[in-house]
Short mmCIF file of C-alpha atoms and ligand atoms in Angstrom, two decimals:
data_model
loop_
_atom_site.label_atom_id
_atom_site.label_comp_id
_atom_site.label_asym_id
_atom_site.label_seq_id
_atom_site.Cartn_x
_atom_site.Cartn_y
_atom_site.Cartn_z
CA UNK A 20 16.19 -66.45 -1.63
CA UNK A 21 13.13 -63.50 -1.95
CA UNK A 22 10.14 -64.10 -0.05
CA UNK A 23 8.94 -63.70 -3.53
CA UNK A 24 10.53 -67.30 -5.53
CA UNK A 25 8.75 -69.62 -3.45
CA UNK A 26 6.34 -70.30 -6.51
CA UNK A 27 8.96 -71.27 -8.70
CA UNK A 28 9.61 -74.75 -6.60
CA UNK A 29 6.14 -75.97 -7.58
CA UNK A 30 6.75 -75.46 -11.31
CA UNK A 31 9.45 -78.45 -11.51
CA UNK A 32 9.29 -82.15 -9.69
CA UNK A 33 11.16 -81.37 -6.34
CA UNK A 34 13.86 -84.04 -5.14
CA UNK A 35 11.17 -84.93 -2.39
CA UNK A 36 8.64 -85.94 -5.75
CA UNK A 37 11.45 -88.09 -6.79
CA UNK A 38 12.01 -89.44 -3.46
CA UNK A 39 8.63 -90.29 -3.23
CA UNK A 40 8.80 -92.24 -6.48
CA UNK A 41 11.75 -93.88 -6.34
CA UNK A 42 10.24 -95.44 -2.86
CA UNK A 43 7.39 -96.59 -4.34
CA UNK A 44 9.06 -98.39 -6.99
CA UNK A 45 11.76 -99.56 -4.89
CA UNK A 46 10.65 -102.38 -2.70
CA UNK A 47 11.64 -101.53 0.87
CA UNK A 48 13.54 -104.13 3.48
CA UNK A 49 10.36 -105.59 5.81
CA UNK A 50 13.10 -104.41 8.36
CA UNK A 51 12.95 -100.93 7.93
CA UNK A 52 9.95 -99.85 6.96
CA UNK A 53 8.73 -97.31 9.43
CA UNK A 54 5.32 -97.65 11.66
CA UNK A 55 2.47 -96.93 10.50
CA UNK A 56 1.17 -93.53 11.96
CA UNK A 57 -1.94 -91.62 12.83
CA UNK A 58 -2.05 -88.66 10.75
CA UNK A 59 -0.18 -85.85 12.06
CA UNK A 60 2.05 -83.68 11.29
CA UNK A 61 5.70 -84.74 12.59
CA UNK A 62 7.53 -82.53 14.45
CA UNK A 63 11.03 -81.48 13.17
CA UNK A 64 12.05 -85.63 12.19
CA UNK A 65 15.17 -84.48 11.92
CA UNK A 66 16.09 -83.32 15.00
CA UNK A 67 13.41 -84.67 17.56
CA UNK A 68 11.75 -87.98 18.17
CA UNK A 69 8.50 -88.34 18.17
CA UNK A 70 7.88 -91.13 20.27
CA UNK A 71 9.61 -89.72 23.41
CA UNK A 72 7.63 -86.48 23.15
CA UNK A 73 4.49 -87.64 21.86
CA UNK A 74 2.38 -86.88 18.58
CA UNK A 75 2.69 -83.32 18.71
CA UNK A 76 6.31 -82.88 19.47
CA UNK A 77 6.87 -79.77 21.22
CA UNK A 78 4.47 -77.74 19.27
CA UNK A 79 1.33 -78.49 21.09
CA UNK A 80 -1.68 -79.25 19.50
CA UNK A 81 -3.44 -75.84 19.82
CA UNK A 82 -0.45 -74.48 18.02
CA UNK A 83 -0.19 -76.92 15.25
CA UNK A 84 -3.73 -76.63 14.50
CA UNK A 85 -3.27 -72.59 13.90
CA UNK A 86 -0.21 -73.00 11.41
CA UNK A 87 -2.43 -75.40 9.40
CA UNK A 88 -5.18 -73.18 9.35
CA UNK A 89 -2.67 -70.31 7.97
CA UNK A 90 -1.00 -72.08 5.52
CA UNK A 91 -4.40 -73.77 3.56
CA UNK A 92 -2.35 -76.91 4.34
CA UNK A 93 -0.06 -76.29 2.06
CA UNK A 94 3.87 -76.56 2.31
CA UNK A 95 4.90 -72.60 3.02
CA UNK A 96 7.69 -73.04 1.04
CA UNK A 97 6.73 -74.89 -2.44
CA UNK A 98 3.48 -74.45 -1.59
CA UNK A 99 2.53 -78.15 -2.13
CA UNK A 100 -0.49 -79.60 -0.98
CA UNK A 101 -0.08 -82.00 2.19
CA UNK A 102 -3.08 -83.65 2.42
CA UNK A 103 -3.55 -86.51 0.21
CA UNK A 104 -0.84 -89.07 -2.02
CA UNK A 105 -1.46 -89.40 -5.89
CA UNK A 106 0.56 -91.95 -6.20
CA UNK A 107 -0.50 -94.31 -3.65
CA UNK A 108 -4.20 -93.26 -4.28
CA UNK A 109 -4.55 -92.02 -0.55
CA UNK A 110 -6.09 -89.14 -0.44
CA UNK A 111 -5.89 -88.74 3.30
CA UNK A 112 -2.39 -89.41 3.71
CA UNK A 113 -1.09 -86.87 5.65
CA UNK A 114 2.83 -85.45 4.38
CA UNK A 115 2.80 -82.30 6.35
CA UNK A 116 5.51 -81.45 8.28
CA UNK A 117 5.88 -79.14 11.66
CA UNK A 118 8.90 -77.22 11.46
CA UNK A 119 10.69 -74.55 14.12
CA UNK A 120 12.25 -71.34 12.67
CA UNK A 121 13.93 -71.01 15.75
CA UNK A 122 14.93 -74.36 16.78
CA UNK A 123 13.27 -75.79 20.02
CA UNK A 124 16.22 -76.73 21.61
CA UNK A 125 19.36 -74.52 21.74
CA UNK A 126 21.65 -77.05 19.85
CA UNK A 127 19.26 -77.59 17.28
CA UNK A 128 18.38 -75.55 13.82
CA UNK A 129 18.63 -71.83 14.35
CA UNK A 130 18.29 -72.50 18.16
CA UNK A 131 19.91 -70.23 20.85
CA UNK A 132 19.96 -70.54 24.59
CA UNK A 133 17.42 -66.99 24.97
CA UNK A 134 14.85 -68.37 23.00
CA UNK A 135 14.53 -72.23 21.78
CA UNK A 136 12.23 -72.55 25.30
CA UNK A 137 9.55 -69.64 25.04
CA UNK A 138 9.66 -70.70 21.49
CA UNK A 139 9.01 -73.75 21.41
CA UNK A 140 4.78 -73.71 21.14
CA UNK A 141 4.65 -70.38 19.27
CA UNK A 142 3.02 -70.48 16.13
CA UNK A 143 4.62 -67.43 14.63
CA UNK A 144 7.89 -69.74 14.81
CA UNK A 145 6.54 -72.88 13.73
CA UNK A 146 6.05 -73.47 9.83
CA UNK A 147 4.15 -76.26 7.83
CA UNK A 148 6.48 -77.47 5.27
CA UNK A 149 6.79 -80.83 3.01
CA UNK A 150 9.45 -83.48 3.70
CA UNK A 151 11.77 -81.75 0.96
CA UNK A 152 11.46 -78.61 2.08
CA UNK A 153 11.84 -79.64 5.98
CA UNK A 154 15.14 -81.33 4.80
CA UNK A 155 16.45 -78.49 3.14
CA UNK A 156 16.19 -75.96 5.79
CA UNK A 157 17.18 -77.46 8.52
CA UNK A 158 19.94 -80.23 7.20
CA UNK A 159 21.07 -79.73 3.32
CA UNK A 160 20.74 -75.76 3.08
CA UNK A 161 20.49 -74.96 6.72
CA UNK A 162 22.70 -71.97 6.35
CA UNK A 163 21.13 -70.43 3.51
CA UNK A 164 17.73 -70.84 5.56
CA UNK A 165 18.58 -67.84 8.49
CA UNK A 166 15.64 -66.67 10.80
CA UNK A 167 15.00 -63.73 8.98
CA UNK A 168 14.65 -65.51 5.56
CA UNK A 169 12.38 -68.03 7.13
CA UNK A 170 10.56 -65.57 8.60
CA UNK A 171 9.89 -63.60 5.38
CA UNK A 172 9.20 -66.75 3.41
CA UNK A 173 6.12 -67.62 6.46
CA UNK A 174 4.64 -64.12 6.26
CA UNK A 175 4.51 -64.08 2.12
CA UNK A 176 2.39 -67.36 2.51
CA UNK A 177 0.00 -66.57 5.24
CA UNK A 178 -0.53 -63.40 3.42
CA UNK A 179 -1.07 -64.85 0.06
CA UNK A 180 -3.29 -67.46 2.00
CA UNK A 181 -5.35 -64.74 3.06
CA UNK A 182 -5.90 -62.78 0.22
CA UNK A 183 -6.32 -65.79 -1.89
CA UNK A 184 -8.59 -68.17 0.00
CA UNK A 185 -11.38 -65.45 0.04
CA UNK A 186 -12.01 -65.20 -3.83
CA UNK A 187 -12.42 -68.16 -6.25
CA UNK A 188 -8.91 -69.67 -7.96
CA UNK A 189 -10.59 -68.47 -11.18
CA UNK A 190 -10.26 -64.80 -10.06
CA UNK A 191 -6.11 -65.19 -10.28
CA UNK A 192 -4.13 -62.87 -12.87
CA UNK A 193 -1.10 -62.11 -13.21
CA UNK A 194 0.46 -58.84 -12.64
CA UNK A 195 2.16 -57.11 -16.13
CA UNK A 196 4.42 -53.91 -15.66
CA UNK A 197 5.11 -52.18 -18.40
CA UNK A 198 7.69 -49.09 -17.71
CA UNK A 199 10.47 -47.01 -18.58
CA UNK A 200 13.27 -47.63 -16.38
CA UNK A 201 15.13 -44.52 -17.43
CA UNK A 202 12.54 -42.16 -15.64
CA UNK A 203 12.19 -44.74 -12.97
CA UNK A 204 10.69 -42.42 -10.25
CA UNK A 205 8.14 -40.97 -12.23
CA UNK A 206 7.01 -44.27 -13.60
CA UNK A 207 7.43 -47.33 -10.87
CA UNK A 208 4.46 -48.89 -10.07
CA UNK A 209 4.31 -50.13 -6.36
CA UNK A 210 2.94 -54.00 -6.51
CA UNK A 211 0.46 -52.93 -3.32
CA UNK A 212 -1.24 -50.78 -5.58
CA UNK A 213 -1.56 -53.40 -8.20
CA UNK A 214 -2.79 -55.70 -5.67
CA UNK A 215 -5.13 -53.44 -4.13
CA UNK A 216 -6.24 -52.38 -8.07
CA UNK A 217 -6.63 -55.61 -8.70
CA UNK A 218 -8.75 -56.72 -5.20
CA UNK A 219 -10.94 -53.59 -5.62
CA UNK A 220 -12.63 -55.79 -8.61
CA UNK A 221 -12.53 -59.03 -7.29
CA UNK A 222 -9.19 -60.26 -8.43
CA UNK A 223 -6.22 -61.89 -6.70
CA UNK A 224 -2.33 -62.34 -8.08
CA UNK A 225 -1.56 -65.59 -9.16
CA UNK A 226 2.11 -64.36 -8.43
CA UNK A 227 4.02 -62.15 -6.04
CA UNK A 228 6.47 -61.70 -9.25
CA UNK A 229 4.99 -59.33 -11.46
CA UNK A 230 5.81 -59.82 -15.12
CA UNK A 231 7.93 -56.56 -15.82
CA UNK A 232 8.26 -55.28 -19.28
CA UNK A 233 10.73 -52.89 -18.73
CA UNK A 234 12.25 -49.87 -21.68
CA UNK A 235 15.12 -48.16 -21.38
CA UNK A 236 18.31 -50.75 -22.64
CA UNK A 237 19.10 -48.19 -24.80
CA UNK A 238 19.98 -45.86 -21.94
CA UNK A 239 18.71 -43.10 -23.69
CA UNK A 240 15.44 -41.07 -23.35
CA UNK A 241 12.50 -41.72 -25.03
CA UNK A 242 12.87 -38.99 -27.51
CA UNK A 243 16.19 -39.97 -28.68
CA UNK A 244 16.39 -41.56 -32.27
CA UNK A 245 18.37 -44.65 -30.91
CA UNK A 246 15.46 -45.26 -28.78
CA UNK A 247 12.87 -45.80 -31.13
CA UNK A 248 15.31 -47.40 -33.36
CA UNK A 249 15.44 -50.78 -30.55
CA UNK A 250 12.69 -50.29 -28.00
CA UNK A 251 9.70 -51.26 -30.21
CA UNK A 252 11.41 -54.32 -31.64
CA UNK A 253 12.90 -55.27 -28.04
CA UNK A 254 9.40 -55.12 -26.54
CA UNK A 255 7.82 -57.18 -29.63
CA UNK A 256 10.72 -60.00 -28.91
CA UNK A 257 10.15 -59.62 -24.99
CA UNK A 258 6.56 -60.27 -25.14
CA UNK A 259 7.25 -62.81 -27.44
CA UNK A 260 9.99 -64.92 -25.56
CA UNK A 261 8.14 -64.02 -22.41
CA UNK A 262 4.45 -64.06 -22.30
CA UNK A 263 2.86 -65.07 -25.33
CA UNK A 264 4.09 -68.94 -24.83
CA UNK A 265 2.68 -69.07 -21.66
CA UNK A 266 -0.77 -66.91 -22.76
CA UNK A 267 -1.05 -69.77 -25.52
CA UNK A 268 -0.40 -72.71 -22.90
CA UNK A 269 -2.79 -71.47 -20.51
CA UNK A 270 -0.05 -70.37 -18.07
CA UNK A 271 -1.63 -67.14 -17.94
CA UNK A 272 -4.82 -67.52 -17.92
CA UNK A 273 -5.64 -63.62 -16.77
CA UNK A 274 -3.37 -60.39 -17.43
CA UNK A 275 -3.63 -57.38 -15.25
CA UNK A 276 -1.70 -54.70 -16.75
CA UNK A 277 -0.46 -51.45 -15.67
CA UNK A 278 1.27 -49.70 -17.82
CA UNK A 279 3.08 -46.40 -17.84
CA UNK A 280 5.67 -45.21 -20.66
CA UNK A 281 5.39 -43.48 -24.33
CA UNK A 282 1.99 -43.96 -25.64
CA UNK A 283 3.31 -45.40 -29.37
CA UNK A 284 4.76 -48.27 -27.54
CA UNK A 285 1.91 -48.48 -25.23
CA UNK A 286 -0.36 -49.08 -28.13
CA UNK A 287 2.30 -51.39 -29.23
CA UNK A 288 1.65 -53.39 -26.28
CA UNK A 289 -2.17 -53.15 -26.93
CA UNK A 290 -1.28 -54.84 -30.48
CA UNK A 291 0.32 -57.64 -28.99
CA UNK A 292 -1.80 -58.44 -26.26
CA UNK A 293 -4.32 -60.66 -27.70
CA UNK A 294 -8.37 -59.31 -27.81
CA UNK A 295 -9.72 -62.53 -26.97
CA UNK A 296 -7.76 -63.17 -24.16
CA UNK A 297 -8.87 -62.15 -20.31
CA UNK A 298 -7.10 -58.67 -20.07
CA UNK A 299 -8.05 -55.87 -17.32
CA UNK A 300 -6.04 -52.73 -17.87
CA UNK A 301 -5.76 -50.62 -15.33
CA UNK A 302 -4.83 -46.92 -14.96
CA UNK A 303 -3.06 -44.38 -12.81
CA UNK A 304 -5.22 -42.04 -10.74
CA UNK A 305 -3.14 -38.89 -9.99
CA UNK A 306 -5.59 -37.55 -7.30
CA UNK A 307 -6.61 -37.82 -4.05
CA UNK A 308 -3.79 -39.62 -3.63
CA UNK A 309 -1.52 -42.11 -6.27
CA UNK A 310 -3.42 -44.97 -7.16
CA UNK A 311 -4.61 -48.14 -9.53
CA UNK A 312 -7.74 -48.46 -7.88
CA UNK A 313 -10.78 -47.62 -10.44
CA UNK A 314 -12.63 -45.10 -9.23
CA UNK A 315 -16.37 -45.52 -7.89
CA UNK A 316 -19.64 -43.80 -8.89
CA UNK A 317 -20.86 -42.65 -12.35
CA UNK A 318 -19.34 -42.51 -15.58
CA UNK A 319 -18.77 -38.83 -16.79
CA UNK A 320 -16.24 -39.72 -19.55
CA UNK A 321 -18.49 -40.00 -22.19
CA UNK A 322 -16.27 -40.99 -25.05
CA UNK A 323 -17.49 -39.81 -28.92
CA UNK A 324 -16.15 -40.24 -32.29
CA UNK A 325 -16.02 -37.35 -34.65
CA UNK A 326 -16.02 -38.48 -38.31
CA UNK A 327 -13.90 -36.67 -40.59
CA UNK A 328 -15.10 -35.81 -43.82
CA UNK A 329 -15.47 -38.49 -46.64
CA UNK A 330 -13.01 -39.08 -49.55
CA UNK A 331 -9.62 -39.50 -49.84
CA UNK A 332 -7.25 -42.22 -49.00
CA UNK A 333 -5.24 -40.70 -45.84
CA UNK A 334 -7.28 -40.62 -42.56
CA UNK A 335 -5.58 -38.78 -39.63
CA UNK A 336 -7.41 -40.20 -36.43
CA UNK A 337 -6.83 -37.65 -32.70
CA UNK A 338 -6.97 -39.27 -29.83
CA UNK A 339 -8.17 -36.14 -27.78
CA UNK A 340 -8.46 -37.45 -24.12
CA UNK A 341 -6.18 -36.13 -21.70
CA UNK A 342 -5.61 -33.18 -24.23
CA UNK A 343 -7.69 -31.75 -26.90
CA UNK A 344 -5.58 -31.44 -30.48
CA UNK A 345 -5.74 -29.17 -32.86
CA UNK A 346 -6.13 -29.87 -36.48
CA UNK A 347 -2.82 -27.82 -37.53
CA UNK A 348 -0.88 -29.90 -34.97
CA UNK A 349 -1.95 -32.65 -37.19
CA UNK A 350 -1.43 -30.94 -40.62
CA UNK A 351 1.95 -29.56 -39.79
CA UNK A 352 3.18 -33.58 -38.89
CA UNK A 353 2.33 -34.68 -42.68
CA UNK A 354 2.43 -31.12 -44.65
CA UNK A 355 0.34 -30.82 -47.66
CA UNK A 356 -1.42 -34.06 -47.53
CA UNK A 357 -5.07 -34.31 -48.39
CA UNK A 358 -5.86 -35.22 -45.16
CA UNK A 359 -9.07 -36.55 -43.72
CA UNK A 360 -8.99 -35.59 -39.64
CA UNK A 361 -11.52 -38.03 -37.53
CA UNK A 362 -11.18 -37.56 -33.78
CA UNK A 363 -11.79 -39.91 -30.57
CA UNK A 364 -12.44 -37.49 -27.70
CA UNK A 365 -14.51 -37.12 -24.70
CA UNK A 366 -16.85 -34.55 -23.21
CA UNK A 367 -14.64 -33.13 -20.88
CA UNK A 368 -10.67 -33.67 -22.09
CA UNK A 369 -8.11 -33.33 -19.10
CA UNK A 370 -5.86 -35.44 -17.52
CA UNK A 371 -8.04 -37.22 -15.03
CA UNK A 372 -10.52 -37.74 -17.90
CA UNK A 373 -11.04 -41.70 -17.47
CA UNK A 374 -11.65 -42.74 -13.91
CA UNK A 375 -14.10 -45.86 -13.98
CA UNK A 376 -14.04 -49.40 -15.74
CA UNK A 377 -17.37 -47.95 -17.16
CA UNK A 378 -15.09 -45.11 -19.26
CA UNK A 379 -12.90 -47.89 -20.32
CA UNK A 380 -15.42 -49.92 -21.59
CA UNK A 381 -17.36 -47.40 -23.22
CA UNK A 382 -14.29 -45.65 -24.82
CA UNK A 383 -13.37 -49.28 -26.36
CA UNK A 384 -16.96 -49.34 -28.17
CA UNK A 385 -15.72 -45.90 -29.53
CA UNK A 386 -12.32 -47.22 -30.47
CA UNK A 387 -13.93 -50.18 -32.26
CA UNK A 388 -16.78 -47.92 -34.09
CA UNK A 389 -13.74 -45.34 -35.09
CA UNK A 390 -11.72 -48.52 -37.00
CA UNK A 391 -15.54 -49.80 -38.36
CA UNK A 392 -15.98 -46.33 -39.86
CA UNK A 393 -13.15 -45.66 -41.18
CA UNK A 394 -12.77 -48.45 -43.08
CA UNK A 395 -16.17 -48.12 -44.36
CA UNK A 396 -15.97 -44.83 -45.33
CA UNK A 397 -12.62 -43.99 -46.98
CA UNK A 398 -12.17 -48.49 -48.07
CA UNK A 399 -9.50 -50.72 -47.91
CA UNK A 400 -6.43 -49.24 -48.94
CA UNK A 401 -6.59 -46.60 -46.69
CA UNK A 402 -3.53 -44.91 -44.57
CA UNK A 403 -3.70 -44.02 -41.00
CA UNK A 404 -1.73 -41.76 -38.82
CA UNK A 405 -2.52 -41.62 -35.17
CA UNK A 406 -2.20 -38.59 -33.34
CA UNK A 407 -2.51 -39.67 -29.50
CA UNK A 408 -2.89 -37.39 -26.16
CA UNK A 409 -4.78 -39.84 -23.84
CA UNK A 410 -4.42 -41.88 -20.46
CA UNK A 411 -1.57 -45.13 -20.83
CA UNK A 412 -4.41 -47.18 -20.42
CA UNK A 413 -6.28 -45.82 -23.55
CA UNK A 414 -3.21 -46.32 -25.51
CA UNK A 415 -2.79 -49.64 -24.36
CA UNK A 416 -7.02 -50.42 -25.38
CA UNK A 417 -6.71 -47.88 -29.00
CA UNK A 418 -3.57 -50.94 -30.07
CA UNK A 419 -5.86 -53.56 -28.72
CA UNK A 420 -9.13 -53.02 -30.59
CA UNK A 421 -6.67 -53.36 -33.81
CA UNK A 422 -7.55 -56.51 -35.16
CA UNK A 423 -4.66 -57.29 -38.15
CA UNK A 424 -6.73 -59.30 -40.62
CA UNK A 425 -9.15 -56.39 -40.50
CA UNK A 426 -7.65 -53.00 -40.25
CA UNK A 427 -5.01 -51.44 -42.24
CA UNK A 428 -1.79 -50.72 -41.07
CA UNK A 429 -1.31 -46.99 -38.55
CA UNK A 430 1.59 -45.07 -38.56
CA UNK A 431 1.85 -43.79 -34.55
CA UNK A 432 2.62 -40.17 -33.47
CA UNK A 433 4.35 -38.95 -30.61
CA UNK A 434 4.36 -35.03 -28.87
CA UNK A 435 7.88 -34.20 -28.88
CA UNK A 436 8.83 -30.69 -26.59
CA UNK A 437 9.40 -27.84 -29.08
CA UNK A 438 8.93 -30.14 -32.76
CA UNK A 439 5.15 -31.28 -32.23
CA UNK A 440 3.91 -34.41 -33.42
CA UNK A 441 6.90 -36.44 -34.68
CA UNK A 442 6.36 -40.33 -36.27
CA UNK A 443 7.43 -43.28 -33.98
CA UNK A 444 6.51 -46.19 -35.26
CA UNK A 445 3.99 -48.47 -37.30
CA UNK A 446 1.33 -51.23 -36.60
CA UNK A 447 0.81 -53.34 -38.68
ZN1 ZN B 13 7.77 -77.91 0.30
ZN1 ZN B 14 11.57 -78.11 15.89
#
């Protein structure tokens, strides 16, 4: 098990929820019902008694009050809360368990004659974990449950803890990758630097699993035929089985999404990912150093639209961000067609042209003016071919703004080496 699938235990009833039910319905023999108990955590039931070493077990009550305070009270495996009984209406009923990683004495789970002893009151090896999850590690999957993976699954909780506790639940999102695994160096995206992105504004992950949209089943490179032949439909059907469910259910309540691959299919992914909904894209930042972070201080981007002229029924729109375009670029992609050119550019164009959430925002008032515009000036039936050279995360905003009861349907250009601006696909 990853230090990373401890979320998924809370998303079913575990066998201790059943447990707990079936007790409750089942009357239980006067005979052995168990004492009642001041509430504390027991230490390690299974292996050590707590009456003959008293109501802190070998932990120590100094100790046991520092592994509570890191784990929120919550089960650092299924991350269950043990305070409090819904079923029996108690809500100080206390179900918290105080387990050893390395067992405290040398016969018992994970113990060993060097180290069961000095141990034995050390909070880095004591966890707080549920009755279920108690059971598992140290009786029913004892050997899957090694010192190492305990160890890991302790530190991804206390850190999660931390980073969480600070900021209100309402601040969680979830973490979308979208990349091209063929040119997997150039394009990974490190989860730290989502998570740091993503603190920077006042965010934490709901998840240490990112949601990965990832290209590339084709095996081929993005400007091979067979590429754009599956890759737009696979991501449509991805996001579909995927995300969208879970967007509708409220599963996902916030998206952050980083995304890094050809800019058709990033504004593909802006299509799909609904406008209403709580979305923060982010960005890559190529200098000082790599980074997701937005950066500080004033705006300088300064997006513009450029209206082309008026008439006709084909409206060529250039994205002109990272890159300016020139209009023969555009006229030698659709040859002899009475094209109108309209541009969305900025006042500087180059690659580090959109730094702060203040360019992002501004450049989607642009986006949304360009579609207005458009529509109003050349009507309803008109054509649109995009000609893009701008940051992922513009991409990802142009495909957002495009509302489909609204606009009309965009054919989507891509810059291929040595034949220009070649058509990818269509959003409709
Ligand atoms: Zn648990
Ligand atoms: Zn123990």
């Amino acid at each position: 098990m990853s230090a990373g699938t401890w979320m998924a235990y809370g998303e079913v009833p575990t066998r201790r929820d059943r447990n707990v039910l079936e007790n409750f319905i089942r009357p239980v023999p006067r005979t052995r019902r168990r004492p009642q108990r001041k509430a504390s955590s027991r230490s390690c039931f299974m292996t050590e008694s707590a009456s003959k070493k008293g109501r802190h077990g070998t932990v120590g009550p100094r100790a046991e009050k520092i592994v509570w305070a890191r784990a929120a009270g919550r089960c650092q495996i299924c991350n269950d809360s043990l305070i409090g009984h819904l079923i029996s209406g108690s809500r100080t009923a206390n179900k918290g368990y105080i387990a050893h990683i390395i067992g405290s004495s040398e016969d018992g789970p994970r113990g060993n004659a060097d180290q069961s002893k000095a141990l034995a009151k050390d909070p880095d090896n004591v966890m707080l974990l549920c009755d279920g999850c108690h059971r598992v590690i140290d009786r029913d999957e004892r050997d899957k449950h090694s010192e190492p993976v305990l160890r890991r699954m302790k530190a991804a909780h206390e850190a999660w803890i931390a980073r969480s506790v600070g900021l209100r639940p309402a601040s969680q999102s979830h973490i979308l990758r979208f990349t091209n695994q063929i040119a997997a160096n150039e394009t990974a995206i490190p989860v730290d630097m989502c998570i740091a992105a993503m603190q920077a504004i006042g965010r934490t992950p709901a998840s240490f699993d990112p949601i990965d949209l990832k290209l590339g089943i084709t095996g081929q490179q993005d400007d091979g035929e067979l590429f754009w032949a599956v890759e737009p439909d696979d991501l449509v059907r991805f996001f579909q089985e995927r995300i969208k469910g879970r967007i509708n259910s409220g599963q996902y309540r916030h998206i952050s999404v980083f995304g890094f691959a050809p800019m058709p299919l990033l504004m593909k992914l802006g299509q799909l990912l609904p406008d209403i909904h709580d979305v923060e894209i982010f960005t890559r930042h190529r200098e000082p150093e790599p980074s997701w972070t937005w950066r500080e201080g004033a705006s300088e981007m300064d997006s513009r639209l450029i209206e082309g002229t008026p008439g006709g029924k084909m409206v060529a729109i250039k994205l002109s961000i990272t890159d300016r375009i020139s209009d023969d670029r555009v006229t030698s992609a659709i040859p002899d067609a009475p094209l109108s050119i309209w541009e969305i550019t900025c006042a500087s164009p180059r690659h580090d042209a959109l730094r702060t959430r203040e360019d992002m925002s501004q450049f989607r008032e642009v986006v949304r003016s360009a579609f207005n515009r458009v529509k109003e000036v050349h009507g309803e039936d008109t054509q649109v071919f995009v000609f893009p050279a701008a940051p992922a995360a513009c991409c990802i905003e142009f495909g957002r703004c495009w509302q489909p009861k609204t606009h009309r349907p965009m054919e989507i250009f891509d810059q291929v080496q040595d034949r220009g601006f070649v058509r990818r696909l269509r959003i409709e």
